[in-house]
Amino acid sequence: MSSNVLVIGSEGQIGTELCLELEKRDDIVLYRADIRLLTNSERRLYRLDATDQRSIKQLIRELQIDEVYLMAALLSAKGEENPKLAWELNMNSLLHLLDLAKEGLYKKLFWPSSIAVFGPDSPKVDTPQNTTINPSTVYGISKRSGEFWCNYYFNKYGVDVRSIRYPGLISHATEPGGGTTDYSVAIIRAAIGTRNYTCYLKGNTILPMLFMPDAIKATLAIMDAPKESITIRTSYNLGGFETSPELMARSIRRFIPDFEINYSIDFRQDIADSWPQSINDENAIMDWGFESEYDLDRTVEAMIKALG
Ligand code: SER
């Protein structure tokens, strides 16, 4: 029997590539929803504001949805510009979806968390799953609070909600919007275009990153795993590789030798400085077999091939 899957935020950086993968499966009927789309029900596309609770409930009921991926969010940099909106979008949409699952309207929820849950006093290297976690951005606060709500709804009401703390995500299908790690995509686009990039983070700022195919593979793996093997109901750490603007520039120069990088540091430096450099993801490996294929050089090569 096939299941009906709804991706909310289907046109965003993760949603776009997640839908491409879900579409390949013949045991799934995929429905897309995004604030940027015009409804075209024949193509299973719906215009939806993730803060519009009535419309979400109506859509899930009407389409008899079994699984929801809630990918709509305001990221770290945009969130600092508009804290209340970040809280409202990131938190209320999650609480509403958790309630609908509790009411039995659908069966399974995926909700993304982020390395932004970690704060300046968390260990920087090989950051463990459970450690000091005091986020300093509104985005991080919303993600950490959301993690607790997921765990609460699982323990109290049996809601099958699964979550990953994504590191910075590098991808080419859709541009990222409003994150601190966005430079990792912009730098490659600029290298191909003008051969020159002005970076808002210092050259030696190390952050964990993941190429989108690995992130999508992880997302589908956690959703496909048997319920019993999900031992963490807040959110799983996920690593990838560590990189910095300098290391990315070096990797890019293998293909574009005259690429130049300059720096004009802004408020995003403080955000980046509060986050880990590398992540311990042994629980994801143990519980649902996370495995990443792409390191920095392979990611840069694949990005240049796709965009060049
Ligand atoms: N990529 C996100 C950001 O920079 C982190 O989850 O906000």
XYZ file of C-alpha atoms and ligand atoms in Angstrom:
315
model
C 0.000 0.000 0.000
C 1.341 3.448 -0.818
C 1.503 6.281 1.673
C 0.595 9.905 1.139
C 3.493 12.195 1.952
C 3.290 15.970 2.388
C 6.404 18.152 2.227
C 5.761 21.596 3.728
C 8.414 24.009 2.464
C 8.855 21.970 -0.708
C 10.518 24.805 -2.651
C 13.245 25.548 -0.115
C 16.872 24.428 -0.110
C 16.190 21.030 1.488
C 12.584 20.616 0.329
C 13.471 20.794 -3.377
C 15.964 17.929 -3.288
C 13.971 15.922 -0.771
C 11.003 15.992 -3.182
C 13.205 14.875 -6.087
C 14.169 11.774 -4.104
C 10.695 11.066 -2.712
C 9.286 11.307 -6.235
C 11.427 8.363 -7.312
C 9.672 6.030 -4.896
C 6.704 4.119 -6.187
C 5.296 3.409 -2.717
C 4.697 7.118 -2.106
C 2.223 9.682 -3.401
C 3.978 13.018 -2.948
C 2.206 16.307 -2.235
C 4.106 19.598 -2.190
C 3.214 22.687 -0.166
C 5.024 26.004 -0.054
C 4.198 29.660 0.393
C 5.976 30.336 -2.930
C 3.739 28.060 -4.996
C 0.431 28.621 -6.658
C -2.019 25.830 -5.958
C -2.319 23.349 -8.780
C -4.030 20.348 -7.257
C -3.740 18.327 -10.459
C 0.029 18.485 -10.025
C -0.326 17.950 -6.281
C 1.084 21.410 -5.477
C -0.459 23.605 -2.809
C 0.114 27.171 -1.780
C 0.434 27.025 2.000
C 1.588 29.361 4.743
C 3.146 27.175 7.448
C 1.699 29.463 10.136
C -1.846 29.023 8.819
C -3.049 26.279 11.127
C -6.530 25.894 9.663
C -5.275 25.391 6.116
C -2.668 22.852 7.241
C -5.265 20.795 9.079
C -7.660 20.986 6.160
C -4.998 19.915 3.660
C -3.814 16.960 5.755
C -7.391 15.811 6.217
C -8.405 16.316 2.593
C -5.363 14.528 1.154
C -5.402 11.781 3.824
C -1.754 12.361 4.550
C 0.278 9.670 6.332
C 3.662 11.412 6.701
C 4.690 15.054 6.924
C 8.108 16.659 6.407
C 7.960 20.134 7.964
C 10.814 21.938 6.190
C 9.587 25.559 6.396
C 11.796 27.650 8.707
C 13.519 30.972 9.186
C 17.276 30.321 9.460
C 19.878 31.810 11.790
C 20.805 35.096 10.102
C 17.257 35.983 8.987
C 16.051 34.961 12.430
C 18.277 37.553 14.118
C 16.746 40.218 11.884
C 13.227 39.165 12.807
C 13.240 37.182 16.075
C 9.481 37.120 16.657
C 8.733 35.878 13.159
C 11.438 33.205 13.515
C 9.863 32.019 16.748
C 6.342 32.074 15.349
C 7.177 30.247 12.134
C 9.646 27.723 13.572
C 7.796 26.941 16.774
C 4.079 27.331 16.169
C 4.150 25.307 12.958
C 5.856 22.457 14.822
C 3.474 22.555 17.789
C 0.505 22.526 15.459
C 1.835 19.572 13.458
C 2.593 17.693 16.693
C -0.992 18.274 17.825
C -2.417 16.999 14.550
C -0.327 13.826 14.884
C -1.518 13.452 18.469
C -5.117 13.712 17.223
C -4.347 10.853 14.833
C -4.699 12.899 11.630
C -1.453 11.463 10.231
C 1.181 8.997 11.423
C 4.754 10.253 11.168
C 6.545 13.617 11.256
C 10.032 14.719 10.210
C 11.231 17.985 11.667
C 14.714 19.420 11.093
C 16.827 20.739 13.931
C 20.302 22.219 13.529
C 23.803 22.535 14.940
C 22.531 26.002 15.921
C 21.200 24.415 19.121
C 24.781 24.457 20.417
C 26.094 27.619 22.019
C 29.408 29.273 22.906
C 29.896 27.050 25.952
C 29.368 23.747 24.095
C 32.526 21.769 23.254
C 33.777 22.915 19.823
C 35.351 19.713 18.546
C 33.587 16.368 18.145
C 30.600 17.935 19.922
C 28.675 15.156 21.680
C 24.955 14.449 21.378
C 24.349 15.391 24.997
C 26.439 18.217 26.383
C 26.081 21.814 27.511
C 23.516 23.217 25.081
C 22.800 26.937 25.478
C 21.917 28.387 22.057
C 22.557 32.080 21.519
C 20.462 32.778 18.389
C 16.672 32.876 18.209
C 16.916 30.200 15.526
C 18.913 27.987 17.909
C 16.483 28.687 20.746
C 13.543 27.699 18.547
C 15.285 24.512 17.417
C 16.313 23.484 20.942
C 12.816 24.175 22.295
C 11.343 22.265 19.356
C 13.554 19.282 20.158
C 12.143 19.188 23.688
C 8.587 19.397 22.371
C 9.247 16.493 19.964
C 10.570 14.383 22.826
C 7.613 15.377 25.009
C 4.993 14.468 22.392
C 6.720 11.152 21.763
C 6.896 10.225 25.465
C 3.509 11.534 26.469
C 1.362 10.824 23.408
C 3.396 8.350 21.341
C 3.771 10.780 18.413
C 6.278 9.293 15.951
C 8.385 12.380 15.298
C 11.956 12.076 14.034
C 14.610 14.756 13.762
C 18.166 15.514 12.676
C 20.445 18.381 13.707
C 21.689 19.322 10.238
C 25.076 20.995 9.883
C 25.529 23.627 7.145
C 24.084 22.241 3.902
C 25.778 22.708 0.540
C 23.582 22.310 -2.542
C 22.995 23.591 -6.061
C 19.326 22.957 -6.925
C 17.894 25.781 -4.795
C 19.856 28.520 -3.075
C 19.897 28.612 0.729
C 18.095 31.535 2.302
C 19.207 33.391 5.375
C 21.641 31.051 7.114
C 25.107 31.662 8.551
C 26.555 28.769 6.543
C 25.222 30.100 3.205
C 28.708 31.334 2.238
C 29.628 27.727 1.425
C 27.259 27.812 -1.551
C 27.759 31.473 -2.500
C 31.548 31.022 -2.669
C 31.246 28.329 -5.340
C 28.680 30.261 -7.377
C 30.921 33.349 -7.239
C 34.033 31.356 -8.169
C 32.305 30.069 -11.294
C 30.847 33.488 -12.097
C 33.136 36.433 -11.282
C 36.072 34.395 -9.888
C 35.941 36.618 -6.858
C 34.091 36.294 -3.549
C 33.797 38.604 -0.552
C 33.152 36.471 2.502
C 31.310 37.646 5.624
C 33.114 35.084 7.823
C 36.825 35.097 8.655
C 38.936 32.762 6.563
C 39.741 30.394 9.424
C 36.157 29.953 10.680
C 35.618 26.206 10.837
C 32.074 24.804 10.689
C 30.620 21.354 9.972
C 29.005 20.959 6.531
C 27.228 18.285 4.542
C 26.554 17.947 0.825
C 22.826 17.769 0.115
C 22.723 14.204 -1.296
C 24.148 12.974 2.022
C 21.637 15.078 3.962
C 18.715 13.685 1.939
C 20.028 10.135 2.306
C 20.166 10.662 6.091
C 16.654 12.133 6.165
C 15.171 9.168 4.308
C 17.185 6.710 6.408
C 15.857 8.051 9.700
C 12.287 8.094 8.348
C 12.575 4.531 6.977
C 14.110 3.087 10.165
C 11.926 0.887 12.359
C 10.372 2.795 15.232
C 12.277 0.800 17.859
C 15.668 1.795 16.466
C 15.034 5.514 16.998
C 16.459 5.923 20.485
C 16.724 9.716 20.412
C 13.461 11.627 20.173
C 14.894 15.107 20.608
C 17.160 15.251 17.525
C 20.189 13.366 16.222
C 23.608 14.980 15.822
C 24.830 14.792 12.228
C 28.337 15.700 11.122
C 29.745 15.598 7.640
C 33.048 17.365 7.079
C 34.661 20.427 8.631
C 35.580 23.323 6.442
C 36.355 27.051 6.442
C 36.293 29.799 3.802
C 40.088 29.348 3.351
C 39.817 25.591 2.932
C 36.942 25.992 0.494
C 38.910 28.536 -1.548
C 41.838 26.113 -1.708
C 39.582 23.292 -2.867
C 37.936 25.532 -5.489
C 41.349 26.591 -6.865
C 41.948 22.989 -7.982
C 39.474 23.839 -10.760
C 39.557 27.642 -10.875
C 43.192 28.606 -10.097
C 42.672 32.389 -10.312
C 39.812 32.421 -7.787
C 40.208 35.212 -5.235
C 38.637 35.577 -1.830
C 38.281 38.801 0.192
C 36.726 39.420 3.548
C 34.146 41.846 4.913
C 33.081 40.439 8.270
C 29.552 41.032 9.562
C 27.252 39.924 12.435
C 27.221 36.342 11.174
C 30.780 35.892 12.509
C 29.464 35.903 16.101
C 26.877 33.299 15.207
C 29.475 31.072 13.532
C 31.832 31.486 16.501
C 29.128 30.177 18.833
C 28.706 26.917 16.872
C 30.737 23.676 16.883
C 33.520 22.975 14.399
C 32.838 19.263 14.213
C 30.066 16.977 15.388
C 30.011 13.541 16.963
C 27.314 11.596 15.128
C 27.910 8.079 16.450
C 24.238 7.692 17.467
C 23.048 8.309 13.902
C 25.579 5.751 12.654
C 24.529 3.197 15.269
C 20.756 3.645 15.207
C 19.917 4.107 11.524
C 23.149 3.625 9.643
C 24.135 7.176 8.686
C 27.041 7.214 6.274
C 28.285 10.213 4.304
C 29.916 9.847 0.897
C 31.098 13.380 0.237
C 34.083 15.102 1.823
C 35.046 18.705 1.043
C 36.884 18.023 -2.212
C 34.204 15.711 -3.611
C 31.503 18.217 -2.664
C 33.293 21.113 -4.344
C 33.911 19.027 -7.455
C 30.253 17.966 -7.671
C 29.068 21.550 -7.117
C 31.347 22.956 -9.818
C 30.244 20.250 -12.262
C 26.578 20.952 -11.558
C 26.805 24.756 -11.696
C 29.626 25.273 -14.164
N 22.481 26.382 7.855
C 21.850 26.892 9.041
C 22.159 28.309 9.251
O 23.245 28.728 8.877
C 22.303 26.107 10.246
O 21.379 25.111 10.505
O 21.372 29.011 9.797
